[in-house]
Structure formats: structure tokens, C-alpha cells
Coordinates of C-alpha atoms in Angstrom, one line a residue:
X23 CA 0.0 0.0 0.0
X24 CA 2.9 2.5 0.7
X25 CA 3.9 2.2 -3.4
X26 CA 0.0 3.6 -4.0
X27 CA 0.1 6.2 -1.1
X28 CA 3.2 7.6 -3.0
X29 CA 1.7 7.6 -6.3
X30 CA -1.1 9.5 -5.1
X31 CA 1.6 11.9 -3.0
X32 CA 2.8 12.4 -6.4
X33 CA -0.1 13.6 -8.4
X34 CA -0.7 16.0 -6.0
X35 CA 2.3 17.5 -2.5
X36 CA -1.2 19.1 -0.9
X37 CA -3.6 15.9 -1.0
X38 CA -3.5 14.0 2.0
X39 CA -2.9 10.2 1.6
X40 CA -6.5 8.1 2.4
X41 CA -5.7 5.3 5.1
X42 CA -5.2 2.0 4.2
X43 CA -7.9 -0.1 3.6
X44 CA -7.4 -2.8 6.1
X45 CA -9.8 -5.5 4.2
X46 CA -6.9 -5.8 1.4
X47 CA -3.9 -8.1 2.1
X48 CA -0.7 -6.0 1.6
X49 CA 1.2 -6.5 -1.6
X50 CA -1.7 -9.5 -3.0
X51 CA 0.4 -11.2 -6.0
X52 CA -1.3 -12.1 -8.9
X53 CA 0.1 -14.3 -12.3
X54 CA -1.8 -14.7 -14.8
X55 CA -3.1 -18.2 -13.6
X56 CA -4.2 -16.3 -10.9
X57 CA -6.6 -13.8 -12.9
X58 CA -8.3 -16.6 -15.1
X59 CA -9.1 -18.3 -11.4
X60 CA -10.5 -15.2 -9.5
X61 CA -12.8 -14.3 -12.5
X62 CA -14.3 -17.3 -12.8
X63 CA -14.3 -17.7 -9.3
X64 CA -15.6 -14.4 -7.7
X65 CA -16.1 -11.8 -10.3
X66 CA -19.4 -9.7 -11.0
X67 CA -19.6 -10.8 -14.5
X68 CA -19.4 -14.3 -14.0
X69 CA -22.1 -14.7 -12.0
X70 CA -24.0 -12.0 -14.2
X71 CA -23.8 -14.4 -17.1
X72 CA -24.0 -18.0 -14.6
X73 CA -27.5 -16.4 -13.5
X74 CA -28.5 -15.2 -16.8
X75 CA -28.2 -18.8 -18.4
X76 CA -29.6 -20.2 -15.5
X77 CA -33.1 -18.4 -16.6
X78 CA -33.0 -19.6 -20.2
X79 CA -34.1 -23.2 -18.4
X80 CA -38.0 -22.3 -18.1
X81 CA -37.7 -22.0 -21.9
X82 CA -37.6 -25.5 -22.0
X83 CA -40.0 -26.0 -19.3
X84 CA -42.6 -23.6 -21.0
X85 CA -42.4 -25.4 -24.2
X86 CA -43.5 -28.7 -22.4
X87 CA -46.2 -26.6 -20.1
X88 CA -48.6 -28.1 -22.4
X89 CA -48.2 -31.6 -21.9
X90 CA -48.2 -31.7 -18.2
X91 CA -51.3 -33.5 -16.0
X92 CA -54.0 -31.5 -15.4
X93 CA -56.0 -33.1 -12.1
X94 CA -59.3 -31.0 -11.5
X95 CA -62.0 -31.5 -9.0
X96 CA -64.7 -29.8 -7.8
X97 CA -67.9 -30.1 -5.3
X98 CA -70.7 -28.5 -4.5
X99 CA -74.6 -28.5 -3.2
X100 CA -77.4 -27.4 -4.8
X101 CA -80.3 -26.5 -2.5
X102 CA -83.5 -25.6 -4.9
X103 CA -87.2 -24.2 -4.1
X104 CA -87.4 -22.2 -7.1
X105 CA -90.3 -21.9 -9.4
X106 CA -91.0 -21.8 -12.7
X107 CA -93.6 -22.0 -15.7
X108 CA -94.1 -25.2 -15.8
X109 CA -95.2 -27.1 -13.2
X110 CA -92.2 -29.2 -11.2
X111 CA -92.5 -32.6 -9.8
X112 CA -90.9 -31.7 -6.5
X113 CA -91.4 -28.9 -4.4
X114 CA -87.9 -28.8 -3.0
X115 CA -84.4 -30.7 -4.1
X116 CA -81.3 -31.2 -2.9
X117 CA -78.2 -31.6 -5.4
X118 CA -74.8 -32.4 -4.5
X119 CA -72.6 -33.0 -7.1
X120 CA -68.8 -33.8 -6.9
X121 CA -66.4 -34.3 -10.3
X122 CA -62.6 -35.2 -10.6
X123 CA -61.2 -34.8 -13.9
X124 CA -57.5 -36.1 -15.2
X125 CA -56.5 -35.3 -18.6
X126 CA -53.2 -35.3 -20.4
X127 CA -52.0 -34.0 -23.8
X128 CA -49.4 -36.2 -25.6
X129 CA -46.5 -35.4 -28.0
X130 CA -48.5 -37.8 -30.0
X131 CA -51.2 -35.6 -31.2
X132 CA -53.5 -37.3 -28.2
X133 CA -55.4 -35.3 -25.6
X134 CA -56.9 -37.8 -23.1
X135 CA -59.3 -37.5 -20.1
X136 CA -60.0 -39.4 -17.3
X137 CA -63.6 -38.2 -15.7
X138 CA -65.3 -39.7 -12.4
X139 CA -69.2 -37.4 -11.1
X140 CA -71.0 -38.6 -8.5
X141 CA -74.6 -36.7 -8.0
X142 CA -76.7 -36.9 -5.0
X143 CA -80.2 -35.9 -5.5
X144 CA -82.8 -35.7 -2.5
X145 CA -86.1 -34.3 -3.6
X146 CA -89.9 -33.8 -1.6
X147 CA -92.5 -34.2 -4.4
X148 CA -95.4 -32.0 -4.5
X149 CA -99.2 -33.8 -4.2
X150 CA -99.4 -32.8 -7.6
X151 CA -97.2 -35.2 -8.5
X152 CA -98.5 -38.2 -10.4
X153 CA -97.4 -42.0 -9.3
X154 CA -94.2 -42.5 -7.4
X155 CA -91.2 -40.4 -8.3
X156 CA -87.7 -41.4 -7.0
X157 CA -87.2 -39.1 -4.1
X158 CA -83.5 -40.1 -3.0
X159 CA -80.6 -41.0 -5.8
X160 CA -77.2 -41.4 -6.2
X161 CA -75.6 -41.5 -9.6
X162 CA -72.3 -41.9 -10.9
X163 CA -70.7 -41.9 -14.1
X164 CA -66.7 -42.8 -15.1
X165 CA -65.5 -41.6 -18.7
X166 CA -62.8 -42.0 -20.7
X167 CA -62.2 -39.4 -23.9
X168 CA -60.0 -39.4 -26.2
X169 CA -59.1 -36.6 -29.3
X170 CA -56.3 -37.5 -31.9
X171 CA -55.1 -35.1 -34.4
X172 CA -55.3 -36.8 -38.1
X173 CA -54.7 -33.7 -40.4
X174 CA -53.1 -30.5 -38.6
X175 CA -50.5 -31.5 -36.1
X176 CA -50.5 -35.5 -37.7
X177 CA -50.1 -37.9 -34.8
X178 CA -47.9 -35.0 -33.1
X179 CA -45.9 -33.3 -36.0
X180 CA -46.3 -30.1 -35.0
X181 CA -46.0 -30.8 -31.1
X182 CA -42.8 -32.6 -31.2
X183 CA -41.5 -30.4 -33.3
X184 CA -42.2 -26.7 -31.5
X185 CA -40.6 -29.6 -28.1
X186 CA -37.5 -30.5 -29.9
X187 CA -37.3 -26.4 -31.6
X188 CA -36.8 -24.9 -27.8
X189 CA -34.6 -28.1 -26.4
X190 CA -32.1 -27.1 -29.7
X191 CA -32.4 -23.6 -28.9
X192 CA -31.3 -24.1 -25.6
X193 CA -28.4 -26.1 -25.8
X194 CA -27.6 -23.8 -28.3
X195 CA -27.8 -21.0 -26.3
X196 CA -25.9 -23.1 -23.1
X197 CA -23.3 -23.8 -25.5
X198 CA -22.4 -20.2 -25.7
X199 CA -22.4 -19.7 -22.4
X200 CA -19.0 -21.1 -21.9
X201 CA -17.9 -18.7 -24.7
X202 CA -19.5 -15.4 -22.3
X203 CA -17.0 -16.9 -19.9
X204 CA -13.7 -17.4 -22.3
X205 CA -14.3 -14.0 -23.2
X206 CA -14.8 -12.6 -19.3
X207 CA -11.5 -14.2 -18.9
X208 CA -10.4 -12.7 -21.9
X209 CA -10.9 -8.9 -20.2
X210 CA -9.8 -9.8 -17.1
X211 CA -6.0 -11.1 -18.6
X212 CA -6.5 -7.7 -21.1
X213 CA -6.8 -5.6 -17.9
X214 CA -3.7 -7.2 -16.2
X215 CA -1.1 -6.9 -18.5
X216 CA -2.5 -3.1 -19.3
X217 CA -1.9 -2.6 -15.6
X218 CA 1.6 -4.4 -15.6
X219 CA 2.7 -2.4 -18.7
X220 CA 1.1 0.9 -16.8
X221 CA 2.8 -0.2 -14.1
X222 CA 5.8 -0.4 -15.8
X223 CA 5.6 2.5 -17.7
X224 CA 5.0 4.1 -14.3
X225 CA 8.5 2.9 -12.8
X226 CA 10.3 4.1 -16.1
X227 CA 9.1 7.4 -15.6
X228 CA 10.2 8.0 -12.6
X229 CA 13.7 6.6 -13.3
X230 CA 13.7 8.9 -16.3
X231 CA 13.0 11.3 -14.1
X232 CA 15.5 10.7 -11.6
X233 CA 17.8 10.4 -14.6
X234 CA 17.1 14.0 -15.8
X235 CA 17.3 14.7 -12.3
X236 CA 21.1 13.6 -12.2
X237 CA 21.3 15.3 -15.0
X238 CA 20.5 18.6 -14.1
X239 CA 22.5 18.2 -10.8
X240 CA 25.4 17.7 -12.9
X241 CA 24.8 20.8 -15.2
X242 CA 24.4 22.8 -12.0
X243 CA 27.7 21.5 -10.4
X244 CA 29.5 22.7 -13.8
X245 CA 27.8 25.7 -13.9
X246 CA 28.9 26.7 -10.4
X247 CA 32.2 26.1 -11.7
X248 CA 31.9 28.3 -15.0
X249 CA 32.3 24.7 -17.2
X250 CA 28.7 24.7 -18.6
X251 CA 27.4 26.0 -22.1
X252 CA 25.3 28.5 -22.4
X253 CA 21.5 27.0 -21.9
X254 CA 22.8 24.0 -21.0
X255 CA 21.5 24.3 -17.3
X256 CA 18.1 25.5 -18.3
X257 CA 17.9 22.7 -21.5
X258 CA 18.4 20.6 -18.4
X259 CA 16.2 22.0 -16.1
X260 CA 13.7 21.9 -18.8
X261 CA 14.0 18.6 -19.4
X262 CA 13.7 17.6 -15.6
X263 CA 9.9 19.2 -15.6
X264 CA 8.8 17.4 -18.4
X265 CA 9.6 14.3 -16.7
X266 CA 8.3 15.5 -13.6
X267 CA 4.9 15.8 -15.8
X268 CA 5.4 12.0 -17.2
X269 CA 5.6 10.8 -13.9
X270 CA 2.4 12.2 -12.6
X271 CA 0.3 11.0 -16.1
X272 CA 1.9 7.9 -15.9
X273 CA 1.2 7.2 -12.2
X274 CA -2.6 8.4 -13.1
X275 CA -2.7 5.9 -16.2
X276 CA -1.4 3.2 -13.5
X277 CA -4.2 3.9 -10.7
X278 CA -6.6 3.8 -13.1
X279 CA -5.7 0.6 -14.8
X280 CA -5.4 -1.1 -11.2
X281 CA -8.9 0.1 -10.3
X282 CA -10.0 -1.2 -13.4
X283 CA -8.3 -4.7 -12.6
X284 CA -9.4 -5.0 -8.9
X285 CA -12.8 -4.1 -10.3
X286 CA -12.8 -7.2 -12.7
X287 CA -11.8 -9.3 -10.0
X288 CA -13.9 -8.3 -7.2
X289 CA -11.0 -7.1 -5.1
X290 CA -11.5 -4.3 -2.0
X291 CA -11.3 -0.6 -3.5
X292 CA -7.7 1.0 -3.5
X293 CA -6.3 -3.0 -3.1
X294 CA -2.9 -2.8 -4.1
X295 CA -1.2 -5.4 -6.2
X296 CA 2.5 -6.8 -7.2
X297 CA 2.4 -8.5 -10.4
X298 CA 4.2 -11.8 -11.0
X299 CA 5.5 -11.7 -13.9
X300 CA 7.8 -14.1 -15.9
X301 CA 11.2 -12.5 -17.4
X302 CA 11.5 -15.3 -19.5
X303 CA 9.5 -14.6 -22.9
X304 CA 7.6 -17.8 -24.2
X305 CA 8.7 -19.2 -27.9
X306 CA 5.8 -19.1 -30.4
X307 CA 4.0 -21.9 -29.8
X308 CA 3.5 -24.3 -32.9
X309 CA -0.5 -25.7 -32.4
X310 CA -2.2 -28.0 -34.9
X311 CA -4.8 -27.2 -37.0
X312 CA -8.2 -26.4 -35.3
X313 CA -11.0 -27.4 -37.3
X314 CA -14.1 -24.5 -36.8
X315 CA -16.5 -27.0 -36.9
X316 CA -15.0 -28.0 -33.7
X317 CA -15.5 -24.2 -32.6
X318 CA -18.4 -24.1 -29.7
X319 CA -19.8 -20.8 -31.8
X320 CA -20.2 -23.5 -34.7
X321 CA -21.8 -26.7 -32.6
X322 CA -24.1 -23.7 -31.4
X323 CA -25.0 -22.4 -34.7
X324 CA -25.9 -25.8 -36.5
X325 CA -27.9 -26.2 -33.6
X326 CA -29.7 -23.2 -33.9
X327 CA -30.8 -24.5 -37.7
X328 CA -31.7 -27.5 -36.9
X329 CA -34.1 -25.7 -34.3
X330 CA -35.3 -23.9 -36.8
X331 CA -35.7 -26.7 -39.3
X332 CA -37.8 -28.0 -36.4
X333 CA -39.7 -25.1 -35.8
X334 CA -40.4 -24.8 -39.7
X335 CA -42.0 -28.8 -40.0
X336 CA -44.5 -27.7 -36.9
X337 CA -45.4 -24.7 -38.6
X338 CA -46.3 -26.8 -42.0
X339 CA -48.1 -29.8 -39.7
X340 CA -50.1 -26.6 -38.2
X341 CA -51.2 -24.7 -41.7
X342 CA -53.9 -27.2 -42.3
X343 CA -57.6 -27.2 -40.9
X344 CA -58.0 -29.7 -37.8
X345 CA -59.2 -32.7 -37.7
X346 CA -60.0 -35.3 -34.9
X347 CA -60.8 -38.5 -34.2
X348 CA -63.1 -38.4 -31.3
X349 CA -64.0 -41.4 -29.1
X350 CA -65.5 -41.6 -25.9
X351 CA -67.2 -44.3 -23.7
X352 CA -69.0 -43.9 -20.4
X353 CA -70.3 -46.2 -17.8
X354 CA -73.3 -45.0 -15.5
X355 CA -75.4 -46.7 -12.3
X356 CA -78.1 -44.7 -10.5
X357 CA -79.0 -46.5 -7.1
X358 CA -80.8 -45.3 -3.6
X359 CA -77.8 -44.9 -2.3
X360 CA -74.1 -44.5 -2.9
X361 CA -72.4 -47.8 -3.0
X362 CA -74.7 -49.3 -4.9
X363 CA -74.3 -46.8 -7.7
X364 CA -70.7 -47.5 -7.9
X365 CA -71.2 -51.0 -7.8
X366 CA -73.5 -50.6 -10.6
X367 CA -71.2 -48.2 -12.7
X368 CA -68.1 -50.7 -12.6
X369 CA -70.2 -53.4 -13.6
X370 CA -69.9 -51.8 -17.2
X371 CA -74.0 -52.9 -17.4
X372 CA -74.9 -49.3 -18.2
X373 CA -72.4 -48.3 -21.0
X374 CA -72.5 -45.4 -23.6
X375 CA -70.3 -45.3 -26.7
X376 CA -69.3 -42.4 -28.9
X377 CA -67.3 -42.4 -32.4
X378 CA -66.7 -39.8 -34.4
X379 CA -65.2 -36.7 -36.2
X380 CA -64.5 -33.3 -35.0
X381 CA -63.9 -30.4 -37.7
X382 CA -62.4 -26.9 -37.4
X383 CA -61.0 -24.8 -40.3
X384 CA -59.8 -21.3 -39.1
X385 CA -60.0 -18.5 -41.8
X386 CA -60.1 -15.0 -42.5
X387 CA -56.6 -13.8 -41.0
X388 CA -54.0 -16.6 -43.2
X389 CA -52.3 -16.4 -39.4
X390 CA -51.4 -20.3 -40.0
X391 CA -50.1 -19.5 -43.5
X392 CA -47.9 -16.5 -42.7
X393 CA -46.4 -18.3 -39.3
X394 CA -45.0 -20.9 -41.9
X395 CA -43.6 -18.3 -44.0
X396 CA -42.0 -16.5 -41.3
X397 CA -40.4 -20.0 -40.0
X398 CA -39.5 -21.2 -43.5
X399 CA -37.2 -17.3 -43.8
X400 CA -36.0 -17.9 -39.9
X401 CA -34.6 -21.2 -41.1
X402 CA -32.8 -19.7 -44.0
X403 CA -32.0 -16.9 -42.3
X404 CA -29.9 -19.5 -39.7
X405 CA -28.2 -21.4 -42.4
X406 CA -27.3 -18.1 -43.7
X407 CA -25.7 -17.0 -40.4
X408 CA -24.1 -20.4 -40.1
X409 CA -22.0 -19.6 -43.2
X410 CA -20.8 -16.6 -42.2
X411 CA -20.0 -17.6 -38.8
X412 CA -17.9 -20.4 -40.3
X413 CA -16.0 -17.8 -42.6
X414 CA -15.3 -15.5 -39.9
X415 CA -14.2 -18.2 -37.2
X416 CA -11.7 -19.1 -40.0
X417 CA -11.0 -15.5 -40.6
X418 CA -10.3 -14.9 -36.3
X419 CA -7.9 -18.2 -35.8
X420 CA -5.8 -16.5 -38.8
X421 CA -5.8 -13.7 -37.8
X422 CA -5.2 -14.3 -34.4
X423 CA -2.2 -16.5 -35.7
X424 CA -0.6 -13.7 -37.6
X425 CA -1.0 -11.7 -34.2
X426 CA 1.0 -13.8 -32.1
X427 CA 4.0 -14.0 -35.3
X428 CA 3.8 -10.1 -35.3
X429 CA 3.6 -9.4 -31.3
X430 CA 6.1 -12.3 -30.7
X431 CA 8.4 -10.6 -33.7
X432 CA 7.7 -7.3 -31.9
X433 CA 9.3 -8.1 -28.1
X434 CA 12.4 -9.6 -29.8
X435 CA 12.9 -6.5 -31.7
X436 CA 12.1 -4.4 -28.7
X437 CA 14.5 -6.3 -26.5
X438 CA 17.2 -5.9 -28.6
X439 CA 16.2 -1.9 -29.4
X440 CA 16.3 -1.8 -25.5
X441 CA 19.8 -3.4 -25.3
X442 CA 21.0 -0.4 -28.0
X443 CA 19.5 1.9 -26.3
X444 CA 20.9 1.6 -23.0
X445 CA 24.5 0.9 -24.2
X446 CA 24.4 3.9 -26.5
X447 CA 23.4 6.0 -23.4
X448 CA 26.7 4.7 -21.6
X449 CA 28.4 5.7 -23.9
X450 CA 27.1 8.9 -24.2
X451 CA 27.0 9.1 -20.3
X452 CA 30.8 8.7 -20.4
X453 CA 30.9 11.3 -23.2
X454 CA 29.0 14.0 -22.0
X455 CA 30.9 13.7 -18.6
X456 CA 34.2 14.4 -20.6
X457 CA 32.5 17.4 -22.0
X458 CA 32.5 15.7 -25.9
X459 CA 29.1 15.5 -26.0
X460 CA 26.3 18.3 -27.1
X461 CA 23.7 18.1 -24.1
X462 CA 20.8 17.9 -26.7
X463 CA 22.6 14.7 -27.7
X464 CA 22.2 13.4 -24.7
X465 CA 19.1 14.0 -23.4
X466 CA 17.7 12.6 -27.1
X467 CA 19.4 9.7 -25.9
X468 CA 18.1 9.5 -22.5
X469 CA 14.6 9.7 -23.5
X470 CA 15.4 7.4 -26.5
X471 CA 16.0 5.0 -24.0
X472 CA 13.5 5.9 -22.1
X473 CA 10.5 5.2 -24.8
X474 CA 12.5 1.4 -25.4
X475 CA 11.6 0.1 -21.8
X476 CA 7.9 1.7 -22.3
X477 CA 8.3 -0.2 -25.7
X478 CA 9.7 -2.6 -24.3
X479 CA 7.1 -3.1 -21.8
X480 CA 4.3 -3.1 -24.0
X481 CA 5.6 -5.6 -26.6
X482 CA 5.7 -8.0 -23.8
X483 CA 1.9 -7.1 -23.0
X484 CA 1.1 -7.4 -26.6
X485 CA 2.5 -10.7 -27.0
X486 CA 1.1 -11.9 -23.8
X487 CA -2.7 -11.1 -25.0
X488 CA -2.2 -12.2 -28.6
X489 CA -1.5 -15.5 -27.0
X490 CA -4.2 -15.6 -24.7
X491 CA -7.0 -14.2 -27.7
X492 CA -5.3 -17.0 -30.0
X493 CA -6.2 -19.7 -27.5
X494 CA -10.0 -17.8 -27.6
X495 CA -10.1 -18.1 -31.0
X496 CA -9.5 -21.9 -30.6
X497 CA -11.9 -22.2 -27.3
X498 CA -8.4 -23.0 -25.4
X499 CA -8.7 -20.6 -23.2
X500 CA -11.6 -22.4 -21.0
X501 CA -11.8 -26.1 -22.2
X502 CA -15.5 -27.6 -22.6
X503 CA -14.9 -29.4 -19.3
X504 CA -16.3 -26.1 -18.0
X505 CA -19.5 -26.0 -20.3
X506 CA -21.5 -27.9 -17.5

């Protein structure tokens, strides 16, 4: 924390330094390892997307809504003195009538229903009332009905294929999820080698600066002694502001960058953090081929078109009038009193059959017509997509490739342009002490040096994200061990 208190001492002698924030470990170390494992692990954005995936599940469940049991049942008493214009038989009657009710739809095209009603009747007959009406009853009655589909929706066309439409479009869609992740993981290595290199850009300003500072210490010490050239001492004095000026936009650049980082990661506010970093540069890596129809983006896209190739044969099934076979058989018994009416109904001695066919032709609106239009163009519309999706992946793995040639061409230049540049400023150092040397010279070769280890620096970052977006561009980053 003391390395953070100074930078902020730096941008500004008359702003008081905040206290440490005690919830932040001193000097937390992170690799690169160690970034993939916290953002996976306890950043905001991974549980953003884990939570948002996690809602895309009642799409499945809604698309099967319709096929789930439906269990009804009712009961209620009738109590009845009512009159009317006819005559009635009794002068008061008691009703009470109780119904369960089970039906089902199938993926088949089948709706089926399961009915049991039991009605109580109690009655006082009026002295109009001629011979000897029934005055206490029980009936029941147990059903079975059943409606198939034989034209729209043929045995279940159209249901199985809207079913199979949202199960695609959701593994689809939980394929990709894993690829919202890669690509979290993706920001959160960006973000920490743009800190290290801001870091590090941060430290070479202020060496620059202490540098320049030297510098103009020297010039001064001449200048007491009558040695100097004329402007030399305020060329160098100059100088030693300007770096006084990169120090404070560097150390800026560098706050805001960590802020950024412990953002991603979910670390306290102000947390400071010492990067462990490797001074050994990885060789290019030499990878086989990756096929893209291997590519997650791809195994989600072909699945997305066969959802909507699914989607499509319901909406042809549906664009047809309905028609239904319709059968139905019923068993009744009417007894005095309960048990024997249910005795009598299970006997089967009191049956009733029903055959037939059940028409409906919607018209007027074309809505059946125009859905399959607009599924025929949704399933073209997905092969289309798939296409250039393919073309592109091909494009990003190649040009991910040439990345990681130029970027890993780039450090190797910039370590040997660093390796110039601070043996030329030795020798300059050596020559500018012995008076051969123009100051202007000089300082072109200070800051010359200067911009190689920010170069220098960068390169390194560079090369370290080209690597990372290549693996991305594979789905190397985070294996399909971590789809589930």
C-alpha cells in the first residue's frame, strides 16, 4: 500500500494520503493463472452471465407446459325451491354433485381424459305429482375421452417439433455460455497486462526522471564552476519538468488501470497489487490445425438450424384445418344410495359409446399460412448465419495466428532496441561527462531509451494477449470441461 500512497503523493504535495484499507492483504500477488481463477471464481460478471443462463431453463420447461397432467375437481350443493312456468315434480331438491377430472395431452397428437361425477339428489314431491317419483338418488358416471389429431398436427408433427425447436435452442444458447466466460476471462487477462505495462511505464518514468534529475544536478555542479554551455542548465532544467509531468500522467494511467483490474476481479477498493511476472518470454507456440467446426460458436449455430428446421415442419403440420378423431365411452349406475351406484357403474351394465369426427377450419386472418412463411425465412435466415460464422471463425484463428507471429516478432525487436538503447546511453554518459558531447545529444538519448523500456514493456503485454486471444479463438482458453 505504501507504493500507491506515493503515487497518489505524487499527483498531487497538498492531497492528504486516504488510510489503508485494512480489508486488502498487503502487496496481493497475482500471475496470470491467478486472474483466469479469481474471475471465474468471484467476479461480477461471472455470475452475471452464470444467472443469466440459469433463466434460459423455463424456456424449455414452458415449451412442455402443455403436456403436463391436469388433475381437476370440484364439489358443491345445490339447495333448490325455485319456481317456474311449468309445473315441477318436487317442491324442493337437494343436489350435490362432486367431479374429478385427469387429462393429459401427448406429444403424439392425443389429448386424453379421465372423468369420475357422482350426483346426489334428494327431492320432496309435491301432491301434484302423479305415481311415485324417485325421491333419493345417487348416480355416478366414469368416462374416458379421447381426441387424436389426423390432419393439422399428424399424430404429433407439429407438437414434437415446437418440443425439440426450444430443447435445440437451448443447448444452443448453453453452449455459448462457456464462450461469455472465455471471453470474461479474456478482459480480465487484457486488464492485467495493461496494468503491468502501466505499471511499468510508471517505474520508467520515474527513473527517467531521476535520470534528468542527475542530469541537471550535474549541469548545475559545472555551472557553479563556469564549465557549462550556455542554456545547457536551463535545456536541463527543462528537461527535468517534463519528466516531472510523465511521472504524474503515468502514475494516473497506472491507478486507473489497477482500479480497473481489482474491479474485474472483485477485489477491496484501493487494493494494491504486485504483479508476478515471468522475465522469461515464451517461444511461439507451434498448435495443430483447429477445425471450426469444432468451434463451440459453430456446434451452437448448427444447432440453432436445426431448431429452426424443427420449428419450420411444426409450422407446415399446423397450416392445415383440424381434424380429430373423437372417441368416448361412459359407464353410469343410479341407485338409492351410494355404494350401490358405484357398484352398478363398474359393472360396465350401463355403457355409452361415442365415435366420431371433430372439424375446425380457421379462416379470414392466413395467421397459420404467414407463421410458416415466417419460420421457412427464420430457417434460412440461420443457415445463412451459419455460413458466415464459419468464414469468420476461419478469418479470427488466422488472424489471431498472424497476431501472435507479429507481437512475438515485436518483443524480440524491442529487447534488442532496449539493449542499444541503454548501451548507446553509456556511452554517451561517459561522453558527456568528458564534455565531448552536445547536451541535446544526450538527453535525445536519455529519453530514447526511455521510450525502449515503455516499448519494451508493452511488446511483452502485446504478445502476452495475442496468446491468450489466440487460444480464444481456438476455445483454449476455458476447455469444454467447464461448459456444464
Amino acid at each position: 500500500m505504501v507504493r500507491r500512497l506515493l503515487l497518489l503523493l505524487l499527483l498531487s504535495s497538498q492531497v492528504q494520503a486516504a488510510p489503508a484499507d485494512l480489508t486488502c492483504k498487503p502487496n496481493i500477488t497475482l500471475s496470470q493463472k491467478d486472474v483466469a481463477e479469481l474471475i471465474l471464481k468471484q467476479g461480477r460478471r461471472t455470475q452475471e452471465i452464470n444467472l443469466q443462463y440459469q433463466q434460459l431453463r423455463l424456456s424449455v420447461a414452458q415449451s412442455l407446459a402443455a403436456y403436463q397432467w391436469n388433475l381437476t375437481a370440484s364439489t358443491g350443493y345445490l339447495f333448490d325451491k325455485s319456481v317456474g312456468l311449468q309445473s315441477s315434480t318436487f317442491d324442493k331438491t337437494e343436489n350435490l354433485v362432486s367431479q374429478v377430472l385427469l387429462s393429459k395431452s401427448f406429444t403424439t397428437g392425443t389429448t386424453a381424459s379421465v372423468e369420475y361425477k357422482r350426483s346426489s339428489f334428494k327431492g320432496d314431491p309435491n301432491a301434484n305429482t302423479g305415481g311415485t317419483p324417485r325421491t333419493v338418488a345417487t348416480q355416478d358416471l366414469l368416462g374416458l375421452n379421447i381426441y387424436q389429431n389426423i390432419w393439422a398436427n399428424f399424430f404429433g408433427i407439429a407438437d414434437r417439433g415446437e418440443t425439440d425447436a426450444a430443447e435445440l435452442n437451448y443447448k444452443s444458447t448453453a453452449i455459448l455460455r462457456t464462450n461469455e466466460l472465455e471471453n470474461t476471462v479474456l478482459d480480465a487477462i487484457r486488464a492485467f497486462w495493461t496494468a503491468y505495462v502501466s505499471e511499468q511505464n510508471f517505474k520508467e518514468a520515474v527513473a527517467s526522471r531521476d535520470r534528468s534529475k542527475k542530469l541537471m544536478d550535474a549541469v548545475k555542479k559545472k555551472s557553479g564552476f563556469g564549465y557549462a554551455n550556455p542554456g545547457e542548465l536551463s535545456q536541463a532544467q527543462a528537461e527535468y519538468e517534463v519528466r516531472v509531468q510523465d511521472v504524474k500522467t503515468f502514475s494516473t494511467a497506472y491507478l486507473r488501470d489497477l482500479d480497473t483490474l481489482n474491479t474485474l476481479l472483485t477485489l477491496p477498493v484501493n487494493c494494491d497489487v504486485k504483479f508476478s511476472v515471468s522475465n522469461v518470454i515464451p517461444t511461439l507456440p507451434q498448435l495443430p490445425e483447429k477445425s471450426v467446426q469444432d468451434l463451440r460458436i459453430i456446434r451452437s449455430e448448427k444447432l440453432r438450424v436445426q431448431a429452426a428446421e424443427r420449428a419450420y415442419d411444426a409450422a407446415k403440420s399446423r397450416d392445415a384445418p383440424t381434424l380429430q378423431l373423437v372417441g368416448k365411452i361412459y359407464s353410469y349406475g343410479v341407485e338409492d344410495d351410494g355404494s350401490g351406484a358405484y357398484s352398478d357403474m363398474v359393472s360396465g351394465a350401463h355403457p355409452q359409446y361415442y365415435a366420431g369426427l371433430q372439424f375446425q377450419y380457421l379462416f379470414g386472418v392466413d395467421l397459420l399460412s404467414e407463421t410458416r412463411l415466417n419460420r421457412k425465412y427464420a430457417k434460412e435466415l440461420e443457415e445463412v448465419r451459419l455460413s458466415r460464422v464459419t468464414q469468420e471463425s476461419e478469418d479470427l484463428q488466422a488472424q489471431a495466428q498472424r497476431r501472435v507471429q507479429t507481437t512475438y516478432s515485436a518483443v524480440l525487436s524491442a529487447v534488442e532496441e532496449k539493449k542499444f538503447r541503454e548501451k548507446a546511453l553509456q556511452e554517451l554518459t561517459r561522453s558527456f561527462n568528458q564534455g565531448r558531447t552536445d547536451i541535446n545529444i544526450y538527453i535525445d538519448a536519455m529519453n530514447k531509451y526511455s521510450a525502449s523500456e515503455i516499448r519494451h514493456s508493452l511488446a511483452i503485454g502485446n504478445y502476452q494477449t495475442a496468446l491468450n486471444e489466440w487460444a480464444a479463438t481456438r476455445d483454449e482458453l476455458i476447455p469444454d470441461a467447464q461448459e456444464e
